[in-house]
Short mmCIF file of C-alpha atoms and ligand atoms in Angstrom, two decimals:
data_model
loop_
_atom_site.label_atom_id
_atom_site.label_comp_id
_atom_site.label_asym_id
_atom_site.label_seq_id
_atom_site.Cartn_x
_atom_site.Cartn_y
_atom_site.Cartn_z
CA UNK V 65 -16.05 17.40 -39.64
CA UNK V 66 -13.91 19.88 -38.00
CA UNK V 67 -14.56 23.46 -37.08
CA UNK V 68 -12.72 26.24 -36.61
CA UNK V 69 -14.34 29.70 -34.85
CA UNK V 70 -12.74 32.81 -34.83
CA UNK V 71 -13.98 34.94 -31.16
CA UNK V 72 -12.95 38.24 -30.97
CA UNK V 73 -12.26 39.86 -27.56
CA UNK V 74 -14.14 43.01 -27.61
CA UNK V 75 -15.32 46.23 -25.44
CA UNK V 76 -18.74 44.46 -23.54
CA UNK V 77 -21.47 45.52 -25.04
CA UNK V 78 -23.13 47.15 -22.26
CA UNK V 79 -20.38 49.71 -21.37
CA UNK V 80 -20.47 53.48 -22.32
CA UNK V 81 -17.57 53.27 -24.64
CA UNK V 82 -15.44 56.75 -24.44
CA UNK V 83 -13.10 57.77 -26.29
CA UNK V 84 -9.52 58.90 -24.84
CA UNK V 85 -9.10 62.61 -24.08
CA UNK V 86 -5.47 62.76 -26.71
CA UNK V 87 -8.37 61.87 -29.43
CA UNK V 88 -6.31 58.60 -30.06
CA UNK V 89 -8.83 56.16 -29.63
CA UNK V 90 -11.41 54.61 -27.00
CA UNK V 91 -10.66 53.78 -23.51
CA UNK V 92 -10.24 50.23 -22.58
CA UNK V 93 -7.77 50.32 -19.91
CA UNK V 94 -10.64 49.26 -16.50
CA UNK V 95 -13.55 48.49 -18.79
CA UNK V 96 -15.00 45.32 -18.85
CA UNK V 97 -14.05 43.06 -22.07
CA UNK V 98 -15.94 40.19 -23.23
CA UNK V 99 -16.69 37.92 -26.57
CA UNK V 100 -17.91 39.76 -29.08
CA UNK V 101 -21.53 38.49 -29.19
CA UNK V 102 -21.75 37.38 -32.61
CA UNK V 103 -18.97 35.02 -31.31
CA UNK V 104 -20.93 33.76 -28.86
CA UNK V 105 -23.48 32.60 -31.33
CA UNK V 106 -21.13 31.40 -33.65
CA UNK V 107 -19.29 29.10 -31.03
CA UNK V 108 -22.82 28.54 -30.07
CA UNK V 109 -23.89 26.79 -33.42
CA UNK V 110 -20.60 24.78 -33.25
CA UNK V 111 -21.25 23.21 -30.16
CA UNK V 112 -24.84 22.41 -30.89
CA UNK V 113 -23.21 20.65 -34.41
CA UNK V 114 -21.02 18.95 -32.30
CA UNK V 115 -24.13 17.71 -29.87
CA UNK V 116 -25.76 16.82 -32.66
CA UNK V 117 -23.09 14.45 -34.20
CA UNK V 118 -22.30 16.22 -37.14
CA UNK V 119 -19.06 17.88 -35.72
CA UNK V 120 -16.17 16.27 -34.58
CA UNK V 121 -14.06 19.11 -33.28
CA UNK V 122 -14.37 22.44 -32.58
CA UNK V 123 -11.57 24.80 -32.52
CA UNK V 124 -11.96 28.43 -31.30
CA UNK V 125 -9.12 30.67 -32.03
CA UNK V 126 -8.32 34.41 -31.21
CA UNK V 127 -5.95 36.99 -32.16
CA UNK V 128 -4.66 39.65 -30.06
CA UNK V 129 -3.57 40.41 -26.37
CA UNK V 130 -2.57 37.68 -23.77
CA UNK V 131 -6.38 38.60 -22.24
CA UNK V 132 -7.88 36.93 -25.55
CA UNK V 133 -7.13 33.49 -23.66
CA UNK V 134 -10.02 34.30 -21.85
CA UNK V 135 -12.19 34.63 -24.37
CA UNK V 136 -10.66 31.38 -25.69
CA UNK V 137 -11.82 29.82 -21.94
CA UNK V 138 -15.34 30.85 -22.65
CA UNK V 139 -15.65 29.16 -26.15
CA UNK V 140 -14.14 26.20 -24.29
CA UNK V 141 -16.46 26.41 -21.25
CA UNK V 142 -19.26 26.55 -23.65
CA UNK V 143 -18.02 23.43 -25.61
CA UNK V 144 -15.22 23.88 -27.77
CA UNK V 145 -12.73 21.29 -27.57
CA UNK V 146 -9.69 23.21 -27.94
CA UNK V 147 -8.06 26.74 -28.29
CA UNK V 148 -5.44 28.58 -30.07
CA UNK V 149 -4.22 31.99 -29.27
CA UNK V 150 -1.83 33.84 -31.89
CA UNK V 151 -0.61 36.90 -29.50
CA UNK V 152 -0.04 40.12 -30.59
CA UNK V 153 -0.18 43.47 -28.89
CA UNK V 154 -0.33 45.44 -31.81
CA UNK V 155 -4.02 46.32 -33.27
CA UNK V 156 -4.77 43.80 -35.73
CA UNK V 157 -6.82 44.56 -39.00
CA UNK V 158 -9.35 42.66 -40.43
CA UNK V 159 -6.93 41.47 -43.18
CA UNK V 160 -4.02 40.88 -41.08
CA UNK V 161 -6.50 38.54 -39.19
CA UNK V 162 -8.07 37.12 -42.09
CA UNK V 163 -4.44 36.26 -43.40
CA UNK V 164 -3.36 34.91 -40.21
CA UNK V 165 -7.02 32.91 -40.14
CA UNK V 166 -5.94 31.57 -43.74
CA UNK V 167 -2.64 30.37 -42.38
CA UNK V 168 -4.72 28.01 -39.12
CA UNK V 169 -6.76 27.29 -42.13
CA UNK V 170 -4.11 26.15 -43.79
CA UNK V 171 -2.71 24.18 -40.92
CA UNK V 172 -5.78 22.92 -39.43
CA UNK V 173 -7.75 21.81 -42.47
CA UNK V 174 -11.19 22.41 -41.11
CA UNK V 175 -14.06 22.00 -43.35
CA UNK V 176 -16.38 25.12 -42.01
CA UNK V 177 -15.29 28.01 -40.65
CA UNK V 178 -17.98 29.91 -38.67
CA UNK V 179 -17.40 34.10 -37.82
CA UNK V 180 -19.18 37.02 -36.80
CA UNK V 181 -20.81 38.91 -39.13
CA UNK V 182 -18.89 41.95 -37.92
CA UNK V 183 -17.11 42.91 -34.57
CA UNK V 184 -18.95 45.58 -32.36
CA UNK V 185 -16.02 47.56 -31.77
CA UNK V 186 -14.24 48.13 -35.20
CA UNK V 187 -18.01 47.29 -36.81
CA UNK V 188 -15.64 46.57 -40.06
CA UNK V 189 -18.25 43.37 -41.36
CA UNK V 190 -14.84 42.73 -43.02
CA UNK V 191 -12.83 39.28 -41.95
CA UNK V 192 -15.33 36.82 -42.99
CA UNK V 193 -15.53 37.90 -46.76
CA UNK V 194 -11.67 38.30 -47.26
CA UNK V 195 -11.09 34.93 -45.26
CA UNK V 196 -13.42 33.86 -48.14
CA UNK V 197 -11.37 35.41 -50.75
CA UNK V 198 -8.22 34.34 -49.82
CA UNK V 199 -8.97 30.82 -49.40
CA UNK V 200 -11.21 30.98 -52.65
CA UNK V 201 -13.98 29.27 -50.85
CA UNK V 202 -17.97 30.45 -50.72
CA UNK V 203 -19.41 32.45 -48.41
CA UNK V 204 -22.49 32.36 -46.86
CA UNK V 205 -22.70 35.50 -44.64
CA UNK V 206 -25.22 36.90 -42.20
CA UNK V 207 -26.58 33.90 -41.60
CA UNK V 208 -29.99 33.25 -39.49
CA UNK V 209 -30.61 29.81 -40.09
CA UNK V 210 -27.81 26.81 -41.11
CA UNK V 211 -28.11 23.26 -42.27
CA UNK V 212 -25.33 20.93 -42.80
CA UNK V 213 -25.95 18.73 -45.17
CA UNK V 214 -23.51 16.29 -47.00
CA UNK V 215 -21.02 17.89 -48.58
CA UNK V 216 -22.58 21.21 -48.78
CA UNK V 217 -24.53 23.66 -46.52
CA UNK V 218 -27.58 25.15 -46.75
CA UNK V 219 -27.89 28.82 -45.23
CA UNK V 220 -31.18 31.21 -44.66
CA UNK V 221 -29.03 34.98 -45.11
CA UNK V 222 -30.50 38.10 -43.44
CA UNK V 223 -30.54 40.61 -46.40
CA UNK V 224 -31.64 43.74 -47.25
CA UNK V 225 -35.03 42.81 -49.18
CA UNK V 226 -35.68 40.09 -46.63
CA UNK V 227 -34.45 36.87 -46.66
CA UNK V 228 -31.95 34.86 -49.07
CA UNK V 229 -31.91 30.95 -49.17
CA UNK V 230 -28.39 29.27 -50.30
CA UNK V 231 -26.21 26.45 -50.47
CA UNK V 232 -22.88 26.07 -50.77
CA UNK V 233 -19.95 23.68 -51.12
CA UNK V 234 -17.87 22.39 -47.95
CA UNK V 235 -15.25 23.62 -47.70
CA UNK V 236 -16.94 27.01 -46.78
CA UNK V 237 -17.14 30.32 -44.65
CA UNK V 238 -19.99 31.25 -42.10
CA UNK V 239 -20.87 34.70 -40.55
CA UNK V 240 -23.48 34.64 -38.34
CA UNK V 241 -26.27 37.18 -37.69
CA UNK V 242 -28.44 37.69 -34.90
CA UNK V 243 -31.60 35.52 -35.04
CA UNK V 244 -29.25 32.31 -35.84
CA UNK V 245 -29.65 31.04 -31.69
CA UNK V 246 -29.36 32.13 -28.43
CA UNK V 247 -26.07 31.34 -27.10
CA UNK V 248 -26.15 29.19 -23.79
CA UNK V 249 -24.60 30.60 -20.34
CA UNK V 250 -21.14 28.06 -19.10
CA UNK V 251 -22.30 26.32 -16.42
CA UNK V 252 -19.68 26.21 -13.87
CA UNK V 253 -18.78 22.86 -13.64
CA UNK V 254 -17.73 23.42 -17.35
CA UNK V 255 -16.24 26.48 -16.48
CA UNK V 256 -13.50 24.22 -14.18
CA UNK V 257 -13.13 21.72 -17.02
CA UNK V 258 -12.39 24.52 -19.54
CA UNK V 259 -9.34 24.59 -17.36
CA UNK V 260 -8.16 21.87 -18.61
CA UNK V 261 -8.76 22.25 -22.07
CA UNK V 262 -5.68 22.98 -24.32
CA UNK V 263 -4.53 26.42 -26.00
CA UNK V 264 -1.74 26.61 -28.40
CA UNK V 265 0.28 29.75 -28.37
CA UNK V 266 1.16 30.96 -31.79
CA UNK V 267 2.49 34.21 -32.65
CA UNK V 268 2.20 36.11 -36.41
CA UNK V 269 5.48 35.95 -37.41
CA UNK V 270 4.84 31.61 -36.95
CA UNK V 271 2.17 32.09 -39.33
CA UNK V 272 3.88 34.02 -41.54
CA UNK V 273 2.17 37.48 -41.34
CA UNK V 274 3.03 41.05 -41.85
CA UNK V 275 0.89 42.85 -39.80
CA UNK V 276 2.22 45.99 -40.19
CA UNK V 277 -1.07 48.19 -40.18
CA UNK V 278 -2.30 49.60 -43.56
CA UNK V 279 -5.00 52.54 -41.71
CA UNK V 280 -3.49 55.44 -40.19
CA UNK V 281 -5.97 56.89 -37.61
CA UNK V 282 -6.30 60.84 -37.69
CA UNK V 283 -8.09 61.32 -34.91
CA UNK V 284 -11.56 59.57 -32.69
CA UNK V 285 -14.38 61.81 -31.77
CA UNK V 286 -17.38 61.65 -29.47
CA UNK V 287 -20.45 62.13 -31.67
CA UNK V 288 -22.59 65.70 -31.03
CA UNK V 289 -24.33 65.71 -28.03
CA UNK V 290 -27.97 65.36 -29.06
CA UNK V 291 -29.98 68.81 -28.31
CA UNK V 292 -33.02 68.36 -25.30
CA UNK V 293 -35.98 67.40 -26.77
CA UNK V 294 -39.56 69.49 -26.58
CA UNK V 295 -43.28 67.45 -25.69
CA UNK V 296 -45.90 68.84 -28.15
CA UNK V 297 -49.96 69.26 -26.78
CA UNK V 298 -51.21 68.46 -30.70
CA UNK V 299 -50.67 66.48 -33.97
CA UNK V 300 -51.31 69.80 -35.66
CA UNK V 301 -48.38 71.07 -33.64
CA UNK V 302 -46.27 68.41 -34.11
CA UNK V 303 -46.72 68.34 -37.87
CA UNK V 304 -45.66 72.46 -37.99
CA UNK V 305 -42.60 71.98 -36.41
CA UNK V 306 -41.72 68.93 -38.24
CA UNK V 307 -42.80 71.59 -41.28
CA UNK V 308 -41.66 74.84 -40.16
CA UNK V 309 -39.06 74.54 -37.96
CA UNK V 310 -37.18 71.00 -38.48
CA UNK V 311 -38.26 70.66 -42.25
CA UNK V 312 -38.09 67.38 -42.92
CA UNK V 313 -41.08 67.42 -44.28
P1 AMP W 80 -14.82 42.34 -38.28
O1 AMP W 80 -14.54 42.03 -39.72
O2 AMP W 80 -13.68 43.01 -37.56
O3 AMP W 80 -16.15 43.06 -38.07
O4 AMP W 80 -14.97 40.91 -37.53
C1 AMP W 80 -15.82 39.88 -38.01
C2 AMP W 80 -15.52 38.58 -37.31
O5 AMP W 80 -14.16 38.19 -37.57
C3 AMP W 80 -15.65 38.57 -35.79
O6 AMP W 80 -16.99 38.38 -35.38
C4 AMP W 80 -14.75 37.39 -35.42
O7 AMP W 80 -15.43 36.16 -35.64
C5 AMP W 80 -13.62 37.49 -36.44
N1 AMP W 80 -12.48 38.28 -35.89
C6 AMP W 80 -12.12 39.56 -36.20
N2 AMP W 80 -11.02 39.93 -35.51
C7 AMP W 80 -10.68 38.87 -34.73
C8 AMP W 80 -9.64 38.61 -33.77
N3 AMP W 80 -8.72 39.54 -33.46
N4 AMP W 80 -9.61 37.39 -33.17
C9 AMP W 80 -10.54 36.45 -33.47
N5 AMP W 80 -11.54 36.62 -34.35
C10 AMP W 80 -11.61 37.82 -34.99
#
């Protein structure tokens, strides 16, 4: 069994993300960069599937800058066996990446691949599903709780109602929600054999892919400051404000 994890270098999440004063985007030039963290638990799972015997290889692979090697180095220092980086300085879309995902697919043959439910910085929820749809493969997305099985995979979703049990056929697509583990820290002798591990540089026009973006952004903007807020002596007080003055209810 062979699988293949997409980790997406992203803004950390606990930096103050700003956006640039030419209302082109957010600032990333001297802010700290890391996995996204639905990454994390997705290379997470992987590892633990290959502790437990029922994974062979894992595979972590990420698109973008020459920096996204080390994000590859993490997945490795947390277990994966091996990377692949397909570099591109230009912002990549989800479905430029899910293309270029279908093409490793293509060329890697793994039987599972295991994403993010969504990316914190772009928050698109969008690779997983149209890696899905181009491969023509189920999906099993937002996934707390995962059991491989032979053949097929059984997968506890986080949905709106509450919670969704399914199965599907191998080969299939992953994304992983929250409550599915706690990733574990690299320890550092790991770390130094990470090192070692191998990456594969690929580039999109050896996979085949226009990336050409499709979204043309007008303009980023910092959301309204909120207004100071006001301590109330009494329910009663609290309930004609809420009446009289907010009106909400
Ligand atoms: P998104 O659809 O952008 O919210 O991303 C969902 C998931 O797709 C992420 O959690 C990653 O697993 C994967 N992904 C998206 N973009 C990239 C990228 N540039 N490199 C590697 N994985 C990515």
């Amino acid at each position: 069994m062979k699988l293949l994890i997409p980790v997406k270098r992203v803004i950390d999440y606990n930096v103050k993300v700003r956006v640039k004063s030419d209302g082109t985007g957010v600032e990333t030039s001297n802010v700290k960069m890391s996995m996204n963290p639905f990454d994390e638990i997705s290379v997470e799972e992987a590892v633990r599937m290959k502790e437990a015997g029922t994974a062979e290889e894992v595979i972590a692979v990420s698109l973008g800058v020459a920096q996204c090697q080390e994000t590859i180095r993490t997945a490795l220092a947390m277990g994966a066996d091996r990377g692949i980086h397909v570099a591109s300085d230009e912002e990549l879309e989800p479905l430029a990446v899910a293309k270029m995902l279908k093409a490793l697919v293509d060329k890697e043959s793994p039987d599972l691949v295991i994403l993010g439910k969504q990316a914190i910085d772009d928050d698109a929820n969008q690779t997983g599903q149209m890696l899905a749809a181009l491969l023509g493969w189920p999906q099993a997305t937002f996934v707390s709780e995962l059991e491989l099985n032979d053949g097929t995979v059984k997968a506890v979703r986080e949905i709106d109602g509450g919670l969704e049990t399914i199965e599907v056929n191998l080969p299939a697509i992953v994304t992983v929600d929250l409550r599915l583990n706690e990733p574990r820290y690299a320890s550092l002798p790991n770390i130094m054999k990470a090192k070692k591990k191998p990456i594969d540089e690929l580039t999109p026009d050896d996979l085949g892919v226009d990336i050409t973006p499709r979204i043309e952004t007008l303009t980023v903007e910092e959301p309204a400051s909120r207004e100071a807020g006001v301590m109330v002596e009494t329910v009663a007080e609290l309930v004609d404000k809420l009446k009289n003055e907010a009106r909400v209810i």
